[in-house]
Amino acid sequence: MGKAPCCDKANVKKGPWSPEEDAKLKSYIEQHGTGGNWIALPHKIGLKRCGKSCRLRWLNYLRPNIRHGSFTEEEDQIICNLYISIGSRWSIIAAQLPGRTDNDIKNYWNTRLRKKVLGARRDNHLPRNRRHSFHSVGSGNPNIEPPQNISASAMERLQLHMQLIGLSNPFSFYNVPVLENKNSMQTLTTDAVVTTASPIQQLNQPCFGVPTCSSSSSSNADVDLHDLVYGKENEPAKPECFTKDAEMGWWESAFGLQTEEAILENGTLGFYDL
DNA sequence: AACTTACACAACCGCGTGGCC
DNA sequence: CGGCCACGCGGTTGTGTAAGT
């Protein structure tokens, strides 16, 4: 017994929205709101669309103050930092980028930013259901087999993290017996990353690649996230928010919207799910 | 010019969660 | 307390188009 479908699939239209449909939905919601019931909404307007589809269209496209178009360097950095910290919690990441939708950010990460950070990939030749799998994430070394019990997302974040702390081979630690299984990995994560400092403190550490206020932080092998994304050459001026007063954490200066306490209270930071 | 490949973005699907009865 | 339902989220797929051959 499966879950009941949210709508009568035989009688709903699928595919791209027409301008007429957009106009209907937009004008109705602007006048009446959603009424707290997306399922009923398309019937009220006379749209042959699933309520879920209406909701998605509104949230991702029709809603006021939506920003489309290219992402700024500052947004790139925020996305990268948060992805490392919390993984693919796109809605949480989107909450830090006013005007951006989770869908937008997810697409942007999957199609462009990931390549910027982790290197170009050529996996479109793979069947759809094999895209985004771990092996295609560009470690560049086919001989290194990742452990199979770690999610692709987690591995990707680990890889990014390793790049940021300057390890040329992101999987080199698999040579260490104690790290060969996920439990050990969890131990590593828990002991070495999560509990040694508050998440905010961790993020203020160079190893998270955050462009700290002391931009000379890149001692020895540390790699600045900005360098990773944009390269060291032609280094543009860093966003002001990342070079402000040393007393202001990068988090506060970058996000401003939420205090560290609020973030911690919301449980939105930490090195999740590795 | 025609065809193929790669890319970007929109939209769909299925599942987890929380509110309500 | 348990079941139902709608919502929200993240993963995945579809589609249009630009770039390459």
PDB file of C-alpha atoms (C1' of nucleotides) in Angstrom:
ATOM      1  CA  MET A   1       0.000   0.000   0.000  1.00  0.00           C
ATOM      2  CA  GLY A   2       1.690   3.140  -1.185  1.00  0.00           C
ATOM      3  CA  LYS A   3       1.202   6.664  -0.146  1.00  0.00           C
ATOM      4  CA  ALA A   4      -1.781   8.362  -1.722  1.00  0.00           C
ATOM      5  CA  PRO A   5      -0.749  10.691  -4.540  1.00  0.00           C
ATOM      6  CA  CYS A   6      -1.070  14.384  -3.770  1.00  0.00           C
ATOM      7  CA  CYS A   7      -3.174  14.989  -6.852  1.00  0.00           C
ATOM      8  CA  ASP A   8      -4.930  13.272  -9.704  1.00  0.00           C
ATOM      9  CA  LYS A   9      -1.974  12.774 -11.984  1.00  0.00           C
ATOM     10  CA  ALA A  10      -4.162  12.013 -14.973  1.00  0.00           C
ATOM     11  CA  ASN A  11      -5.701  15.467 -14.854  1.00  0.00           C
ATOM     12  CA  VAL A  12      -2.722  17.643 -14.126  1.00  0.00           C
ATOM     13  CA  LYS A  13      -0.483  19.310 -16.616  1.00  0.00           C
ATOM     14  CA  LYS A  14       3.233  18.738 -16.379  1.00  0.00           C
ATOM     15  CA  GLY A  15       6.209  20.461 -17.867  1.00  0.00           C
ATOM     16  CA  PRO A  16       7.116  24.096 -18.326  1.00  0.00           C
ATOM     17  CA  TRP A  17       4.742  26.773 -17.155  1.00  0.00           C
ATOM     18  CA  SER A  18       3.142  29.071 -19.666  1.00  0.00           C
ATOM     19  CA  PRO A  19       3.046  32.842 -19.107  1.00  0.00           C
ATOM     20  CA  GLU A  20      -0.728  32.568 -18.679  1.00  0.00           C
ATOM     21  CA  GLU A  21      -0.382  30.032 -15.906  1.00  0.00           C
ATOM     22  CA  ASP A  22       2.269  32.166 -14.249  1.00  0.00           C
ATOM     23  CA  ALA A  23       0.044  35.216 -14.419  1.00  0.00           C
ATOM     24  CA  LYS A  24      -2.929  33.357 -12.950  1.00  0.00           C
ATOM     25  CA  LEU A  25      -0.948  31.961 -10.072  1.00  0.00           C
ATOM     26  CA  LYS A  26       0.881  35.183  -9.351  1.00  0.00           C
ATOM     27  CA  SER A  27      -2.144  37.417  -9.361  1.00  0.00           C
ATOM     28  CA  TYR A  28      -4.165  35.030  -7.233  1.00  0.00           C
ATOM     29  CA  ILE A  29      -1.493  34.665  -4.563  1.00  0.00           C
ATOM     30  CA  GLU A  30      -0.802  38.378  -4.535  1.00  0.00           C
ATOM     31  CA  GLN A  31      -4.471  39.056  -3.926  1.00  0.00           C
ATOM     32  CA  HIS A  32      -5.456  36.189  -1.678  1.00  0.00           C
ATOM     33  CA  GLY A  33      -2.281  34.563  -0.452  1.00  0.00           C
ATOM     34  CA  THR A  34      -1.805  30.843  -0.608  1.00  0.00           C
ATOM     35  CA  GLY A  35      -4.650  30.225   1.791  1.00  0.00           C
ATOM     36  CA  GLY A  36      -2.432  27.801   3.612  1.00  0.00           C
ATOM     37  CA  ASN A  37      -3.430  25.013   1.286  1.00  0.00           C
ATOM     38  CA  TRP A  38      -1.400  24.439  -1.825  1.00  0.00           C
ATOM     39  CA  ILE A  39      -3.355  21.352  -2.795  1.00  0.00           C
ATOM     40  CA  ALA A  40      -6.605  23.264  -3.079  1.00  0.00           C
ATOM     41  CA  LEU A  41      -5.075  26.329  -4.688  1.00  0.00           C
ATOM     42  CA  PRO A  42      -4.877  25.161  -8.318  1.00  0.00           C
ATOM     43  CA  HIS A  43      -8.555  24.179  -8.244  1.00  0.00           C
ATOM     44  CA  LYS A  44      -9.523  27.601  -6.964  1.00  0.00           C
ATOM     45  CA  ILE A  45      -7.640  29.318  -9.770  1.00  0.00           C
ATOM     46  CA  GLY A  46      -8.627  26.834 -12.420  1.00  0.00           C
ATOM     47  CA  LEU A  47      -5.129  25.619 -13.071  1.00  0.00           C
ATOM     48  CA  LYS A  48      -4.558  22.058 -14.162  1.00  0.00           C
ATOM     49  CA  ARG A  49      -1.488  21.798 -12.016  1.00  0.00           C
ATOM     50  CA  CYS A  50      -0.469  19.849  -8.969  1.00  0.00           C
ATOM     51  CA  GLY A  51      -0.411  21.883  -5.760  1.00  0.00           C
ATOM     52  CA  LYS A  52       3.191  20.963  -5.241  1.00  0.00           C
ATOM     53  CA  SER A  53       4.016  22.243  -8.677  1.00  0.00           C
ATOM     54  CA  CYS A  54       2.268  25.540  -7.919  1.00  0.00           C
ATOM     55  CA  ARG A  55       4.167  25.901  -4.692  1.00  0.00           C
ATOM     56  CA  LEU A  56       7.481  25.231  -6.404  1.00  0.00           C
ATOM     57  CA  ARG A  57       6.723  27.641  -9.203  1.00  0.00           C
ATOM     58  CA  TRP A  58       5.804  30.353  -6.745  1.00  0.00           C
ATOM     59  CA  LEU A  59       8.758  29.826  -4.433  1.00  0.00           C
ATOM     60  CA  ASN A  60      11.378  29.433  -7.127  1.00  0.00           C
ATOM     61  CA  TYR A  61      10.205  31.810  -9.771  1.00  0.00           C
ATOM     62  CA  LEU A  62       7.177  34.011  -9.186  1.00  0.00           C
ATOM     63  CA  ARG A  63       7.729  35.104  -5.614  1.00  0.00           C
ATOM     64  CA  PRO A  64       8.762  38.760  -5.259  1.00  0.00           C
ATOM     65  CA  ASN A  65      12.400  39.634  -4.610  1.00  0.00           C
ATOM     66  CA  ILE A  66      13.717  36.507  -6.243  1.00  0.00           C
ATOM     67  CA  ARG A  67      17.163  37.069  -7.636  1.00  0.00           C
ATOM     68  CA  HIS A  68      18.139  35.228 -10.756  1.00  0.00           C
ATOM     69  CA  GLY A  69      21.412  35.474 -12.553  1.00  0.00           C
ATOM     70  CA  SER A  70      25.024  35.092 -11.655  1.00  0.00           C
ATOM     71  CA  PHE A  71      26.229  34.598  -8.136  1.00  0.00           C
ATOM     72  CA  THR A  72      28.717  36.948  -6.546  1.00  0.00           C
ATOM     73  CA  GLU A  73      32.049  35.858  -5.132  1.00  0.00           C
ATOM     74  CA  GLU A  74      30.726  36.529  -1.685  1.00  0.00           C
ATOM     75  CA  GLU A  75      27.780  34.258  -2.321  1.00  0.00           C
ATOM     76  CA  ASP A  76      30.146  31.606  -3.664  1.00  0.00           C
ATOM     77  CA  GLN A  77      32.143  31.724  -0.490  1.00  0.00           C
ATOM     78  CA  ILE A  78      29.104  31.541   1.713  1.00  0.00           C
ATOM     79  CA  ILE A  79      27.803  28.558  -0.207  1.00  0.00           C
ATOM     80  CA  CYS A  80      31.155  26.774  -0.048  1.00  0.00           C
ATOM     81  CA  ASN A  81      31.645  27.411   3.622  1.00  0.00           C
ATOM     82  CA  LEU A  82      28.174  26.295   4.512  1.00  0.00           C
ATOM     83  CA  TYR A  83      28.361  23.259   2.265  1.00  0.00           C
ATOM     84  CA  ILE A  84      31.493  22.151   4.069  1.00  0.00           C
ATOM     85  CA  SER A  85      29.856  22.730   7.405  1.00  0.00           C
ATOM     86  CA  ILE A  86      26.381  21.400   6.935  1.00  0.00           C
ATOM     87  CA  GLY A  87      26.335  19.634   3.609  1.00  0.00           C
ATOM     88  CA  SER A  88      23.447  19.767   1.215  1.00  0.00           C
ATOM     89  CA  ARG A  89      21.014  21.570   3.466  1.00  0.00           C
ATOM     90  CA  TRP A  90      20.119  23.840   0.612  1.00  0.00           C
ATOM     91  CA  SER A  91      17.220  25.491   2.357  1.00  0.00           C
ATOM     92  CA  ILE A  92      19.448  26.509   5.250  1.00  0.00           C
ATOM     93  CA  ILE A  93      22.080  27.803   2.880  1.00  0.00           C
ATOM     94  CA  ALA A  94      19.430  29.655   0.925  1.00  0.00           C
ATOM     95  CA  ALA A  95      18.251  31.300   4.116  1.00  0.00           C
ATOM     96  CA  GLN A  96      21.611  33.053   4.297  1.00  0.00           C
ATOM     97  CA  LEU A  97      21.365  34.378   0.761  1.00  0.00           C
ATOM     98  CA  PRO A  98      18.403  36.710   0.468  1.00  0.00           C
ATOM     99  CA  GLY A  99      16.612  36.374  -2.822  1.00  0.00           C
ATOM    100  CA  ARG A 100      18.157  33.044  -3.675  1.00  0.00           C
ATOM    101  CA  THR A 101      16.160  29.846  -3.630  1.00  0.00           C
ATOM    102  CA  ASP A 102      17.321  26.488  -2.450  1.00  0.00           C
ATOM    103  CA  ASN A 103      16.723  25.123  -5.927  1.00  0.00           C
ATOM    104  CA  ASP A 104      18.864  27.845  -7.462  1.00  0.00           C
ATOM    105  CA  ILE A 105      21.698  27.224  -5.067  1.00  0.00           C
ATOM    106  CA  LYS A 106      21.474  23.485  -5.501  1.00  0.00           C
ATOM    107  CA  ASN A 107      21.625  23.828  -9.268  1.00  0.00           C
ATOM    108  CA  TYR A 108      24.422  26.348  -9.065  1.00  0.00           C
ATOM    109  CA  TRP A 109      26.457  24.091  -6.825  1.00  0.00           C
ATOM    110  CA  ASN A 110      25.840  20.979  -8.891  1.00  0.00           C
ATOM    111  CA  THR A 111      26.567  22.557 -12.244  1.00  0.00           C
ATOM    112  CA  ARG A 112      29.208  25.163 -11.602  1.00  0.00           C
ATOM    113  CA  LEU A 113      30.507  25.865  -8.141  1.00  0.00           C
ATOM    114  CA  ARG A 114      31.398  22.262  -7.421  1.00  0.00           C
ATOM    115  CA  LYS A 115      33.566  22.214 -10.516  1.00  0.00           C
ATOM    116  CA  LYS A 116      35.208  25.449  -9.551  1.00  0.00           C
ATOM    117  CA  VAL A 117      36.154  24.057  -6.206  1.00  0.00           C
ATOM    118  CA  LEU A 118      36.726  20.382  -6.837  1.00  0.00           C
ATOM    119  CA  GLY A 119      37.865  20.511 -10.415  1.00  0.00           C
ATOM    120  CA  ALA A 120      36.201  19.987 -13.718  1.00  0.00           C
ATOM    121  CA  ARG A 121      34.302  16.783 -14.192  1.00  0.00           C
ATOM    122  CA  ARG A 122      33.194  15.089 -17.317  1.00  0.00           C
ATOM    123  CA  ASP A 123      30.521  12.791 -16.112  1.00  0.00           C
ATOM    124  CA  ASN A 124      27.736  13.684 -18.448  1.00  0.00           C
ATOM    125  CA  HIS A 125      28.585  10.662 -20.499  1.00  0.00           C
ATOM    126  CA  LEU A 126      27.418   8.529 -17.634  1.00  0.00           C
ATOM    127  CA  PRO A 127      23.841   7.415 -17.398  1.00  0.00           C
ATOM    128  CA  ARG A 128      21.786   9.869 -15.404  1.00  0.00           C
ATOM    129  CA  ASN A 129      21.549   7.592 -12.451  1.00  0.00           C
ATOM    130  CA  ARG A 130      25.311   7.427 -12.168  1.00  0.00           C
ATOM    131  CA  ARG A 131      25.930  11.116 -12.225  1.00  0.00           C
ATOM    132  CA  HIS A 132      26.914  12.713  -8.953  1.00  0.00           C
ATOM    133  CA  SER A 133      28.228   9.436  -7.697  1.00  0.00           C
ATOM    134  CA  PHE A 134      31.360   9.546  -5.690  1.00  0.00           C
ATOM    135  CA  HIS A 135      33.761   8.136  -8.228  1.00  0.00           C
ATOM    136  CA  SER A 136      33.148  10.986 -10.559  1.00  0.00           C
ATOM    137  CA  VAL A 137      34.123  13.593  -8.053  1.00  0.00           C
ATOM    138  CA  GLY A 138      37.433  14.731  -9.290  1.00  0.00           C
ATOM    139  CA  SER A 139      40.104  13.338  -7.077  1.00  0.00           C
ATOM    140  CA  GLY A 140      42.039  12.707 -10.224  1.00  0.00           C
ATOM    141  CA  ASN A 141      43.348   9.416  -8.980  1.00  0.00           C
ATOM    142  CA  PRO A 142      41.434   6.389 -10.201  1.00  0.00           C
ATOM    143  CA  ASN A 143      43.513   4.065  -8.062  1.00  0.00           C
ATOM    144  CA  ILE A 144      42.137   5.394  -4.874  1.00  0.00           C
ATOM    145  CA  GLU A 145      38.979   3.606  -3.931  1.00  0.00           C
ATOM    146  CA  PRO A 146      36.849   5.467  -1.501  1.00  0.00           C
ATOM    147  CA  PRO A 147      35.078   3.631   1.257  1.00  0.00           C
ATOM    148  CA  GLN A 148      31.656   2.666   0.072  1.00  0.00           C
ATOM    149  CA  ASN A 149      29.787   3.389   3.222  1.00  0.00           C
ATOM    150  CA  ILE A 150      30.232   7.132   3.087  1.00  0.00           C
ATOM    151  CA  SER A 151      27.819   9.228   1.146  1.00  0.00           C
ATOM    152  CA  ALA A 152      28.976  11.031  -1.953  1.00  0.00           C
ATOM    153  CA  SER A 153      28.083  14.310  -0.358  1.00  0.00           C
ATOM    154  CA  ALA A 154      30.111  13.530   2.733  1.00  0.00           C
ATOM    155  CA  MET A 155      33.091  12.442   0.678  1.00  0.00           C
ATOM    156  CA  GLU A 156      32.866  15.527  -1.412  1.00  0.00           C
ATOM    157  CA  ARG A 157      32.889  17.693   1.660  1.00  0.00           C
ATOM    158  CA  LEU A 158      35.781  15.754   3.070  1.00  0.00           C
ATOM    159  CA  GLN A 159      37.643  16.231  -0.142  1.00  0.00           C
ATOM    160  CA  LEU A 160      36.951  19.907  -0.117  1.00  0.00           C
ATOM    161  CA  HIS A 161      37.983  20.092   3.494  1.00  0.00           C
ATOM    162  CA  MET A 162      41.197  18.243   2.724  1.00  0.00           C
ATOM    163  CA  GLN A 163      41.941  20.583  -0.121  1.00  0.00           C
ATOM    164  CA  LEU A 164      41.432  23.474   2.157  1.00  0.00           C
ATOM    165  CA  ILE A 165      43.889  22.184   4.689  1.00  0.00           C
ATOM    166  CA  GLY A 166      46.373  21.633   1.942  1.00  0.00           C
ATOM    167  CA  LEU A 167      46.499  17.871   1.507  1.00  0.00           C
ATOM    168  CA  SER A 168      47.315  17.179  -2.080  1.00  0.00           C
ATOM    169  CA  ASN A 169      45.714  13.769  -1.951  1.00  0.00           C
ATOM    170  CA  PRO A 170      42.331  14.078  -0.340  1.00  0.00           C
ATOM    171  CA  PHE A 171      42.149  10.373   0.381  1.00  0.00           C
ATOM    172  CA  SER A 172      45.621   9.883   1.661  1.00  0.00           C
ATOM    173  CA  PHE A 173      44.329   9.309   5.137  1.00  0.00           C
ATOM    174  CA  TYR A 174      42.789   6.045   4.020  1.00  0.00           C
ATOM    175  CA  ASN A 175      46.264   4.672   4.269  1.00  0.00           C
ATOM    176  CA  VAL A 176      45.988   5.081   7.981  1.00  0.00           C
ATOM    177  CA  PRO A 177      44.436   1.874   9.276  1.00  0.00           C
ATOM    178  CA  VAL A 178      42.526   3.536  12.033  1.00  0.00           C
ATOM    179  CA  LEU A 179      40.660   5.590   9.483  1.00  0.00           C
ATOM    180  CA  GLU A 180      39.598   2.787   7.262  1.00  0.00           C
ATOM    181  CA  ASN A 181      36.010   2.552   8.278  1.00  0.00           C
ATOM    182  CA  LYS A 182      33.236   4.927   8.810  1.00  0.00           C
ATOM    183  CA  ASN A 183      33.187   4.499  12.546  1.00  0.00           C
ATOM    184  CA  SER A 184      36.739   5.584  12.710  1.00  0.00           C
ATOM    185  CA  MET A 185      35.921   8.413  10.428  1.00  0.00           C
ATOM    186  CA  GLN A 186      33.165   9.378  12.778  1.00  0.00           C
ATOM    187  CA  THR A 187      35.648   9.260  15.609  1.00  0.00           C
ATOM    188  CA  LEU A 188      37.970  11.468  13.694  1.00  0.00           C
ATOM    189  CA  THR A 189      35.190  13.832  12.969  1.00  0.00           C
ATOM    190  CA  THR A 190      33.883  13.860  16.450  1.00  0.00           C
ATOM    191  CA  ASP A 191      37.175  14.089  18.232  1.00  0.00           C
ATOM    192  CA  ALA A 192      39.221  16.173  15.961  1.00  0.00           C
ATOM    193  CA  VAL A 193      36.723  18.440  14.405  1.00  0.00           C
ATOM    194  CA  VAL A 194      33.493  18.743  16.210  1.00  0.00           C
ATOM    195  CA  THR A 195      34.324  18.656  19.849  1.00  0.00           C
ATOM    196  CA  THR A 196      37.613  20.457  19.919  1.00  0.00           C
ATOM    197  CA  ALA A 197      36.047  23.756  19.152  1.00  0.00           C
ATOM    198  CA  SER A 198      32.660  25.242  18.670  1.00  0.00           C
ATOM    199  CA  PRO A 199      31.473  25.150  15.109  1.00  0.00           C
ATOM    200  CA  ILE A 200      31.958  28.853  14.833  1.00  0.00           C
ATOM    201  CA  GLN A 201      35.477  28.543  16.139  1.00  0.00           C
ATOM    202  CA  GLN A 202      36.136  25.816  13.647  1.00  0.00           C
ATOM    203  CA  LEU A 203      34.903  27.988  10.878  1.00  0.00           C
ATOM    204  CA  ASN A 204      37.205  30.733  12.005  1.00  0.00           C
ATOM    205  CA  GLN A 205      40.118  28.425  11.653  1.00  0.00           C
ATOM    206  CA  PRO A 206      42.143  28.512   8.483  1.00  0.00           C
ATOM    207  CA  CYS A 207      41.534  24.836   7.927  1.00  0.00           C
ATOM    208  CA  PHE A 208      38.003  25.667   6.970  1.00  0.00           C
ATOM    209  CA  GLY A 209      39.346  27.824   4.287  1.00  0.00           C
ATOM    210  CA  VAL A 210      37.514  30.809   5.530  1.00  0.00           C
ATOM    211  CA  PRO A 211      39.135  33.983   4.493  1.00  0.00           C
ATOM    212  CA  THR A 212      39.888  35.105   7.945  1.00  0.00           C
ATOM    213  CA  CYS A 213      40.485  38.662   8.803  1.00  0.00           C
ATOM    214  CA  SER A 214      44.187  38.010   8.964  1.00  0.00           C
ATOM    215  CA  SER A 215      44.487  37.164   5.357  1.00  0.00           C
ATOM    216  CA  SER A 216      48.051  36.119   5.958  1.00  0.00           C
ATOM    217  CA  SER A 217      46.552  33.071   7.574  1.00  0.00           C
ATOM    218  CA  SER A 218      47.707  31.009   4.672  1.00  0.00           C
ATOM    219  CA  SER A 219      50.766  29.899   6.489  1.00  0.00           C
ATOM    220  CA  ASN A 220      52.523  26.856   5.058  1.00  0.00           C
ATOM    221  CA  ALA A 221      50.144  24.655   3.101  1.00  0.00           C
ATOM    222  CA  ASP A 222      46.856  26.164   4.032  1.00  0.00           C
ATOM    223  CA  VAL A 223      44.739  27.044   1.085  1.00  0.00           C
ATOM    224  CA  ASP A 224      42.409  29.937   1.203  1.00  0.00           C
ATOM    225  CA  LEU A 225      38.911  29.144   0.008  1.00  0.00           C
ATOM    226  CA  HIS A 226      39.005  32.198  -2.138  1.00  0.00           C
ATOM    227  CA  ASP A 227      42.157  30.921  -3.816  1.00  0.00           C
ATOM    228  CA  LEU A 228      40.555  27.554  -4.292  1.00  0.00           C
ATOM    229  CA  VAL A 229      37.523  28.997  -5.998  1.00  0.00           C
ATOM    230  CA  TYR A 230      39.077  31.805  -7.953  1.00  0.00           C
ATOM    231  CA  GLY A 231      42.731  30.887  -8.080  1.00  0.00           C
ATOM    232  CA  LYS A 232      45.641  32.802  -6.735  1.00  0.00           C
ATOM    233  CA  GLU A 233      46.351  34.595  -9.941  1.00  0.00           C
ATOM    234  CA  ASN A 234      44.313  37.641 -10.756  1.00  0.00           C
ATOM    235  CA  GLU A 235      43.249  37.620  -7.192  1.00  0.00           C
ATOM    236  CA  PRO A 236      40.485  40.156  -6.930  1.00  0.00           C
ATOM    237  CA  ALA A 237      40.020  42.225  -3.869  1.00  0.00           C
ATOM    238  CA  LYS A 238      38.328  40.198  -1.231  1.00  0.00           C
ATOM    239  CA  PRO A 239      34.874  41.236  -0.284  1.00  0.00           C
ATOM    240  CA  GLU A 240      34.969  43.857   2.370  1.00  0.00           C
ATOM    241  CA  CYS A 241      33.010  41.698   4.714  1.00  0.00           C
ATOM    242  CA  PHE A 242      35.855  39.259   4.895  1.00  0.00           C
ATOM    243  CA  THR A 243      38.505  41.791   5.718  1.00  0.00           C
ATOM    244  CA  LYS A 244      36.819  43.770   8.372  1.00  0.00           C
ATOM    245  CA  ASP A 245      37.724  44.369  11.938  1.00  0.00           C
ATOM    246  CA  ALA A 246      39.387  41.331  13.379  1.00  0.00           C
ATOM    247  CA  GLU A 247      37.010  41.369  16.292  1.00  0.00           C
ATOM    248  CA  MET A 248      34.112  40.670  14.008  1.00  0.00           C
ATOM    249  CA  GLY A 249      34.003  37.022  13.093  1.00  0.00           C
ATOM    250  CA  TRP A 250      33.758  36.264   9.423  1.00  0.00           C
ATOM    251  CA  TRP A 251      30.481  34.613  10.118  1.00  0.00           C
ATOM    252  CA  GLU A 252      28.926  37.711  11.548  1.00  0.00           C
ATOM    253  CA  SER A 253      30.407  39.930   8.943  1.00  0.00           C
ATOM    254  CA  ALA A 254      29.405  37.692   6.104  1.00  0.00           C
ATOM    255  CA  PHE A 255      25.937  36.798   7.228  1.00  0.00           C
ATOM    256  CA  GLY A 256      24.951  39.446   9.654  1.00  0.00           C
ATOM    257  CA  LEU A 257      21.493  38.006   9.809  1.00  0.00           C
ATOM    258  CA  GLN A 258      22.000  35.439  12.469  1.00  0.00           C
ATOM    259  CA  THR A 259      24.105  35.463  15.546  1.00  0.00           C
ATOM    260  CA  GLU A 260      26.384  32.592  16.269  1.00  0.00           C
ATOM    261  CA  GLU A 261      24.098  31.642  19.095  1.00  0.00           C
ATOM    262  CA  ALA A 262      21.125  31.577  16.781  1.00  0.00           C
ATOM    263  CA  ILE A 263      22.908  29.363  14.336  1.00  0.00           C
ATOM    264  CA  LEU A 264      23.987  27.002  17.073  1.00  0.00           C
ATOM    265  CA  GLU A 265      20.541  27.019  18.569  1.00  0.00           C
ATOM    266  CA  ASN A 266      19.074  26.164  15.207  1.00  0.00           C
ATOM    267  CA  GLY A 267      21.573  23.392  14.869  1.00  0.00           C
ATOM    268  CA  THR A 268      22.531  24.578  11.454  1.00  0.00           C
ATOM    269  CA  LEU A 269      26.250  24.366  11.877  1.00  0.00           C
ATOM    270  CA  GLY A 270      28.625  21.567  12.526  1.00  0.00           C
ATOM    271  CA  PHE A 271      30.398  19.011  10.458  1.00  0.00           C
ATOM    272  CA  TYR A 272      27.289  16.981   9.770  1.00  0.00           C
ATOM    273  CA  ASP A 273      26.841  13.445   8.695  1.00  0.00           C
ATOM    274  CA  LEU A 274      30.298  12.342   7.796  1.00  0.00           C
TER     275      LEU A 274
ATOM    276  C1'  DA B   1      24.757  23.109 -42.176  1.00  0.00           C
ATOM    277  C1'  DA B   2      23.924  19.087 -39.582  1.00  0.00           C
ATOM    278  C1'  DC B   3      24.817  16.494 -35.848  1.00  0.00           C
ATOM    279  C1'  DT B   4      26.616  15.589 -31.215  1.00  0.00           C
ATOM    280  C1'  DT B   5      27.935  16.795 -26.721  1.00  0.00           C
ATOM    281  C1'  DA B   6      27.921  19.538 -22.671  1.00  0.00           C
ATOM    282  C1'  DC B   7      25.751  22.701 -19.883  1.00  0.00           C
ATOM    283  C1'  DA B   8      22.279  25.314 -17.226  1.00  0.00           C
ATOM    284  C1'  DC B   9      18.092  25.587 -15.308  1.00  0.00           C
ATOM    285  C1'  DA B  10      13.252  24.236 -14.523  1.00  0.00           C
ATOM    286  C1'  DA B  11      10.417  20.912 -12.844  1.00  0.00           C
ATOM    287  C1'  DC B  12       9.167  16.444 -10.901  1.00  0.00           C
ATOM    288  C1'  DC B  13       9.345  12.670  -7.515  1.00  0.00           C
ATOM    289  C1'  DG B  14       9.529  10.485  -3.235  1.00  0.00           C
ATOM    290  C1'  DC B  15      10.325  10.684   1.529  1.00  0.00           C
ATOM    291  C1'  DG B  16      10.494  12.686   6.228  1.00  0.00           C
ATOM    292  C1'  DT B  17       8.199  15.628   9.373  1.00  0.00           C
ATOM    293  C1'  DG B  18       4.814  17.926  11.917  1.00  0.00           C
ATOM    294  C1'  DG B  19       0.120  19.445  12.656  1.00  0.00           C
ATOM    295  C1'  DC B  20      -4.515  18.190  13.116  1.00  0.00           C
ATOM    296  C1'  DC B  21      -8.347  15.234  14.073  1.00  0.00           C
TER     297       DC B  21
ATOM    298  C1'  DC C   1      -1.949   7.695  20.721  1.00  0.00           C
ATOM    299  C1'  DG C   2      -2.286   6.638  16.016  1.00  0.00           C
ATOM    300  C1'  DG C   3      -3.537   7.708  11.379  1.00  0.00           C
ATOM    301  C1'  DC C   4      -4.066  10.958   7.793  1.00  0.00           C
ATOM    302  C1'  DC C   5      -2.737  14.783   5.234  1.00  0.00           C
ATOM    303  C1'  DA C   6      -0.180  18.660   3.523  1.00  0.00           C
ATOM    304  C1'  DC C   7       4.148  20.786   3.458  1.00  0.00           C
ATOM    305  C1'  DG C   8       8.982  21.197   2.772  1.00  0.00           C
ATOM    306  C1'  DC C   9      13.164  19.356   1.384  1.00  0.00           C
ATOM    307  C1'  DG C  10      16.766  17.081  -1.294  1.00  0.00           C
ATOM    308  C1'  DG C  11      17.763  14.135  -5.082  1.00  0.00           C
ATOM    309  C1'  DT C  12      16.912  13.281  -9.732  1.00  0.00           C
ATOM    310  C1'  DT C  13      15.257  13.888 -14.348  1.00  0.00           C
ATOM    311  C1'  DG C  14      13.693  16.618 -18.392  1.00  0.00           C
ATOM    312  C1'  DT C  15      14.309  20.173 -21.661  1.00  0.00           C
ATOM    313  C1'  DG C  16      16.187  23.955 -24.158  1.00  0.00           C
ATOM    314  C1'  DT C  17      20.304  25.848 -25.894  1.00  0.00           C
ATOM    315  C1'  DA C  18      25.155  26.886 -26.578  1.00  0.00           C
ATOM    316  C1'  DA C  19      29.464  25.072 -28.020  1.00  0.00           C
ATOM    317  C1'  DG C  20      32.148  21.881 -30.469  1.00  0.00           C
ATOM    318  C1'  DT C  21      33.105  18.730 -34.390  1.00  0.00           C
TER     319       DT C  21
END
